[in-house]
Coordinates of C-alpha atoms in Angstrom, one line a residue:
Chain Y
K21 CA 70.3 -105.4 98.6
A22 CA 74.0 -104.5 98.5
G23 CA 76.4 -107.4 98.3
V24 CA 79.5 -108.1 100.3
T25 CA 82.0 -105.3 100.1
Q26 CA 85.7 -105.6 100.8
T27 CA 88.3 -102.9 101.1
P28 CA 90.8 -102.2 99.8
R29 CA 90.5 -104.1 96.5
Y30 CA 94.2 -104.1 95.8
L31 CA 97.2 -103.8 98.1
I32 CA 100.9 -103.9 97.7
K33 CA 103.1 -104.4 100.7
T34 CA 106.7 -105.4 101.4
R35 CA 107.9 -108.3 103.5
G36 CA 107.8 -107.6 107.2
Q37 CA 104.9 -105.1 107.0
Q38 CA 101.5 -105.8 108.3
V39 CA 98.1 -105.3 106.6
T40 CA 94.5 -105.0 107.7
L41 CA 91.7 -106.0 105.3
S42 CA 88.0 -105.1 105.8
C43 CA 84.8 -106.9 105.0
S44 CA 81.2 -105.6 105.2
P45 CA 78.7 -108.4 105.0
I46 CA 75.3 -108.3 103.3
S47 CA 72.8 -106.4 105.6
G48 CA 71.3 -108.9 108.1
H49 CA 74.0 -111.5 107.7
R50 CA 75.7 -112.4 110.9
S51 CA 78.3 -114.8 109.8
V52 CA 81.5 -113.9 108.1
S53 CA 84.1 -116.3 106.8
W54 CA 87.5 -115.5 105.3
Y55 CA 89.3 -117.5 102.6
Q56 CA 92.7 -117.3 100.9
Q57 CA 92.9 -118.1 97.3
T58 CA 96.1 -118.9 95.5
P59 CA 96.7 -120.7 92.1
G60 CA 98.6 -123.5 93.9
Q61 CA 96.5 -124.1 97.0
G62 CA 93.0 -123.1 95.7
L63 CA 90.5 -121.8 98.2
Q64 CA 91.7 -122.2 101.8
F65 CA 89.6 -121.5 104.9
L66 CA 91.0 -118.9 107.3
F67 CA 88.4 -118.0 109.9
E68 CA 84.7 -118.0 110.6
Y69 CA 83.1 -115.4 112.8
F70 CA 79.6 -115.3 114.2
S71 CA 78.3 -112.9 116.8
E72 CA 81.7 -111.3 117.3
T73 CA 83.3 -114.7 118.2
Q74 CA 85.7 -116.7 116.2
R75 CA 84.0 -120.1 115.7
N76 CA 86.5 -121.8 113.4
K77 CA 90.1 -121.3 112.4
G78 CA 91.9 -122.8 109.5
N79 CA 95.4 -124.1 109.4
F80 CA 97.3 -120.8 109.2
P81 CA 100.1 -119.4 111.4
G82 CA 99.3 -117.0 114.2
R83 CA 100.4 -114.1 112.0
F84 CA 96.8 -114.3 110.6
S85 CA 94.2 -112.9 112.9
G86 CA 90.8 -111.4 112.7
R87 CA 87.8 -110.0 114.5
Q88 CA 84.2 -109.2 114.0
F89 CA 82.4 -106.1 115.3
S90 CA 78.9 -105.7 116.7
N91 CA 77.6 -104.6 113.3
S92 CA 78.9 -107.9 111.8
R93 CA 81.7 -106.1 109.9
S94 CA 84.9 -108.0 110.0
E95 CA 88.6 -107.3 109.7
M96 CA 91.5 -109.6 109.2
N97 CA 95.1 -108.8 109.9
V98 CA 98.3 -110.3 108.7
S99 CA 101.5 -109.3 110.5
T100 CA 105.1 -109.8 109.4
L101 CA 104.1 -110.4 105.8
E102 CA 105.9 -113.0 103.8
L103 CA 106.1 -113.4 100.0
G104 CA 103.9 -116.5 100.3
D105 CA 101.1 -114.3 101.7
S106 CA 100.4 -112.9 98.2
A107 CA 96.9 -114.0 97.4
L108 CA 93.4 -113.1 96.8
Y109 CA 91.6 -112.8 100.2
L110 CA 87.9 -113.4 100.0
C111 CA 85.3 -112.9 102.6
A112 CA 81.9 -114.5 102.5
S113 CA 78.8 -113.7 104.5
S114 CA 75.8 -115.8 105.4
W115 CA 72.7 -115.3 107.4
G116 CA 73.6 -117.9 110.0
R117 CA 76.0 -120.8 110.5
G118 CA 75.5 -124.4 109.5
I119 CA 75.2 -126.5 106.5
Y120 CA 72.0 -124.9 105.2
N121 CA 73.4 -121.4 104.8
E122 CA 74.7 -120.3 101.4
Q123 CA 77.7 -118.1 101.6
F124 CA 78.0 -115.0 99.4
F125 CA 81.4 -113.9 98.5
G126 CA 82.8 -110.4 98.2
P127 CA 85.0 -109.2 95.3
G128 CA 88.2 -109.9 97.3
T129 CA 91.3 -108.0 98.2
R130 CA 94.3 -108.8 96.0
L131 CA 97.4 -108.6 98.2
T132 CA 100.8 -108.5 96.7
V133 CA 103.9 -108.9 98.9
L134 CA 107.2 -107.7 97.4
Chain I
Q17 CA 90.2 -134.2 103.6
Q18 CA 89.7 -131.9 100.7
P19 CA 86.9 -132.9 98.3
V20 CA 88.2 -134.2 95.0
Q21 CA 86.7 -132.8 91.8
S22 CA 86.8 -134.4 88.3
P23 CA 87.5 -133.6 85.6
Q24 CA 90.1 -130.9 86.2
A25 CA 89.2 -129.2 83.0
V26 CA 86.6 -129.6 80.2
I27 CA 86.1 -127.8 76.9
L28 CA 82.6 -127.8 75.3
R29 CA 80.8 -126.3 72.4
E30 CA 77.7 -124.3 73.0
G31 CA 74.7 -126.5 73.5
E32 CA 76.7 -129.5 74.8
D33 CA 76.3 -131.0 78.2
A34 CA 78.8 -131.5 81.0
V35 CA 79.0 -133.2 84.3
I36 CA 81.3 -132.2 87.2
N37 CA 81.8 -134.6 90.0
C38 CA 82.8 -133.9 93.6
S39 CA 83.7 -136.8 96.0
S40 CA 84.8 -136.9 99.6
S41 CA 86.5 -139.5 101.7
K42 CA 84.6 -138.2 104.7
A43 CA 80.9 -138.0 105.4
L44 CA 79.2 -135.1 103.6
Y45 CA 76.6 -133.1 105.5
S46 CA 75.9 -130.9 102.5
V47 CA 77.6 -129.8 99.3
H48 CA 77.8 -126.3 98.1
W49 CA 78.6 -125.4 94.5
Y50 CA 80.1 -122.1 93.3
R51 CA 81.3 -120.8 89.9
Q52 CA 84.1 -118.3 89.6
K53 CA 84.9 -116.3 86.5
H54 CA 88.4 -115.1 85.9
G55 CA 89.1 -112.1 88.1
E56 CA 85.8 -112.3 89.9
A57 CA 84.5 -113.6 93.2
P58 CA 82.9 -117.1 93.4
V59 CA 79.2 -117.0 92.9
F60 CA 76.9 -119.3 94.8
L61 CA 75.0 -121.8 92.6
M62 CA 73.3 -124.2 94.9
I63 CA 73.4 -126.3 98.1
L64 CA 72.6 -130.0 98.1
L65 CA 71.3 -131.3 101.4
K66 CA 70.8 -134.8 102.7
G67 CA 67.4 -136.1 101.9
G68 CA 67.5 -134.6 98.4
E69 CA 66.6 -131.0 99.2
Q70 CA 68.5 -128.5 97.1
K71 CA 68.5 -124.7 97.2
G72 CA 69.7 -122.7 94.3
H73 CA 68.8 -120.0 91.8
E74 CA 70.5 -121.1 88.6
K75 CA 69.2 -123.2 85.8
I76 CA 71.8 -125.8 86.7
S77 CA 70.9 -129.1 88.4
A78 CA 72.8 -131.3 90.7
S79 CA 72.6 -134.5 92.6
F80 CA 73.9 -135.7 96.0
N81 CA 74.6 -139.3 96.8
E82 CA 75.0 -139.5 100.5
K83 CA 76.0 -143.1 100.6
K84 CA 78.7 -142.6 98.0
Q85 CA 79.7 -139.2 99.5
Q86 CA 79.5 -137.7 96.0
S87 CA 77.8 -134.8 94.3
S88 CA 77.5 -134.1 90.6
L89 CA 76.7 -130.8 88.9
Y90 CA 74.9 -131.1 85.6
L91 CA 75.3 -128.4 83.0
T92 CA 72.9 -129.0 80.1
A93 CA 72.8 -127.1 76.8
S94 CA 75.9 -125.1 77.9
Q95 CA 76.0 -121.4 77.2
L96 CA 79.1 -119.2 76.8
S97 CA 78.2 -117.7 80.1
Y98 CA 78.8 -121.0 81.8
S99 CA 82.5 -120.7 81.3
G100 CA 84.5 -120.4 84.5
T101 CA 85.9 -122.5 87.3
Y102 CA 83.5 -124.6 89.4
F103 CA 84.1 -125.4 93.0
C104 CA 82.4 -127.7 95.3
G105 CA 82.6 -127.0 99.0
A106 CA 81.6 -129.1 102.0
P107 CA 81.3 -128.2 105.7
L108 CA 83.2 -130.4 108.1
S109 CA 80.4 -130.7 110.6
G110 CA 76.8 -129.9 110.8
N111 CA 77.0 -126.5 112.5
T112 CA 79.8 -124.6 110.9
G113 CA 80.4 -122.0 108.2
K114 CA 83.8 -123.5 107.5
L115 CA 83.7 -124.9 104.0
I116 CA 86.5 -127.1 102.6
F117 CA 86.7 -126.6 98.8
G118 CA 87.7 -128.9 96.1
Q119 CA 90.5 -127.9 93.7
G120 CA 88.1 -126.7 91.1
T121 CA 87.1 -127.7 87.6
T122 CA 87.7 -125.3 84.7
L123 CA 85.0 -125.2 82.1
Q124 CA 85.4 -123.5 78.8
V125 CA 82.4 -123.2 76.5
K126 CA 83.3 -122.3 72.9
P127 CA 80.9 -120.9 70.2

């Protein structure tokens, strides 16, 4: 079974630009969560999507948005990029929601904002 | 709100044992453990559930003390491949995929 895939793997942008990151979950998984990882803040929750609906949102500004498609693939968008948005963005998929479902992470997208 | 892990870092020799702790000030519904090697994605290790059930696929054991809101990960007879950063994560409620992660514990196993 193929794992979680994320594209692109690396991205370099300048301040003020916007970026779209893509995540394809493991086949059959319906839940996708996004996390931001930085050396200073660790793993921070961004969003959770299930059945094309955002179920949870982390404490991030409105510049961060996302969506999920009918095939469970998900995208996240960051508008008006700031230097502090430089991070590894990870998506994780699971079969369902809830405390019993293990999340499997993709390789991440390394975003650098100059 | 974020789980607290201890120790922050540990260095071992191959074959030695280690314990990583994860504690929360809020009630824990379950505890998820992950290991991340440098430059790679976090890899799922196991889930600890209330009532003692655990799901995992690694030769690593863990415990979950619901009353103390703590979980411990036991790494016995450490191998070089155990090196990495270990994270515990906990959902805020019973029906959510939102995990709040601890700050991580860096484990280095030396030959």
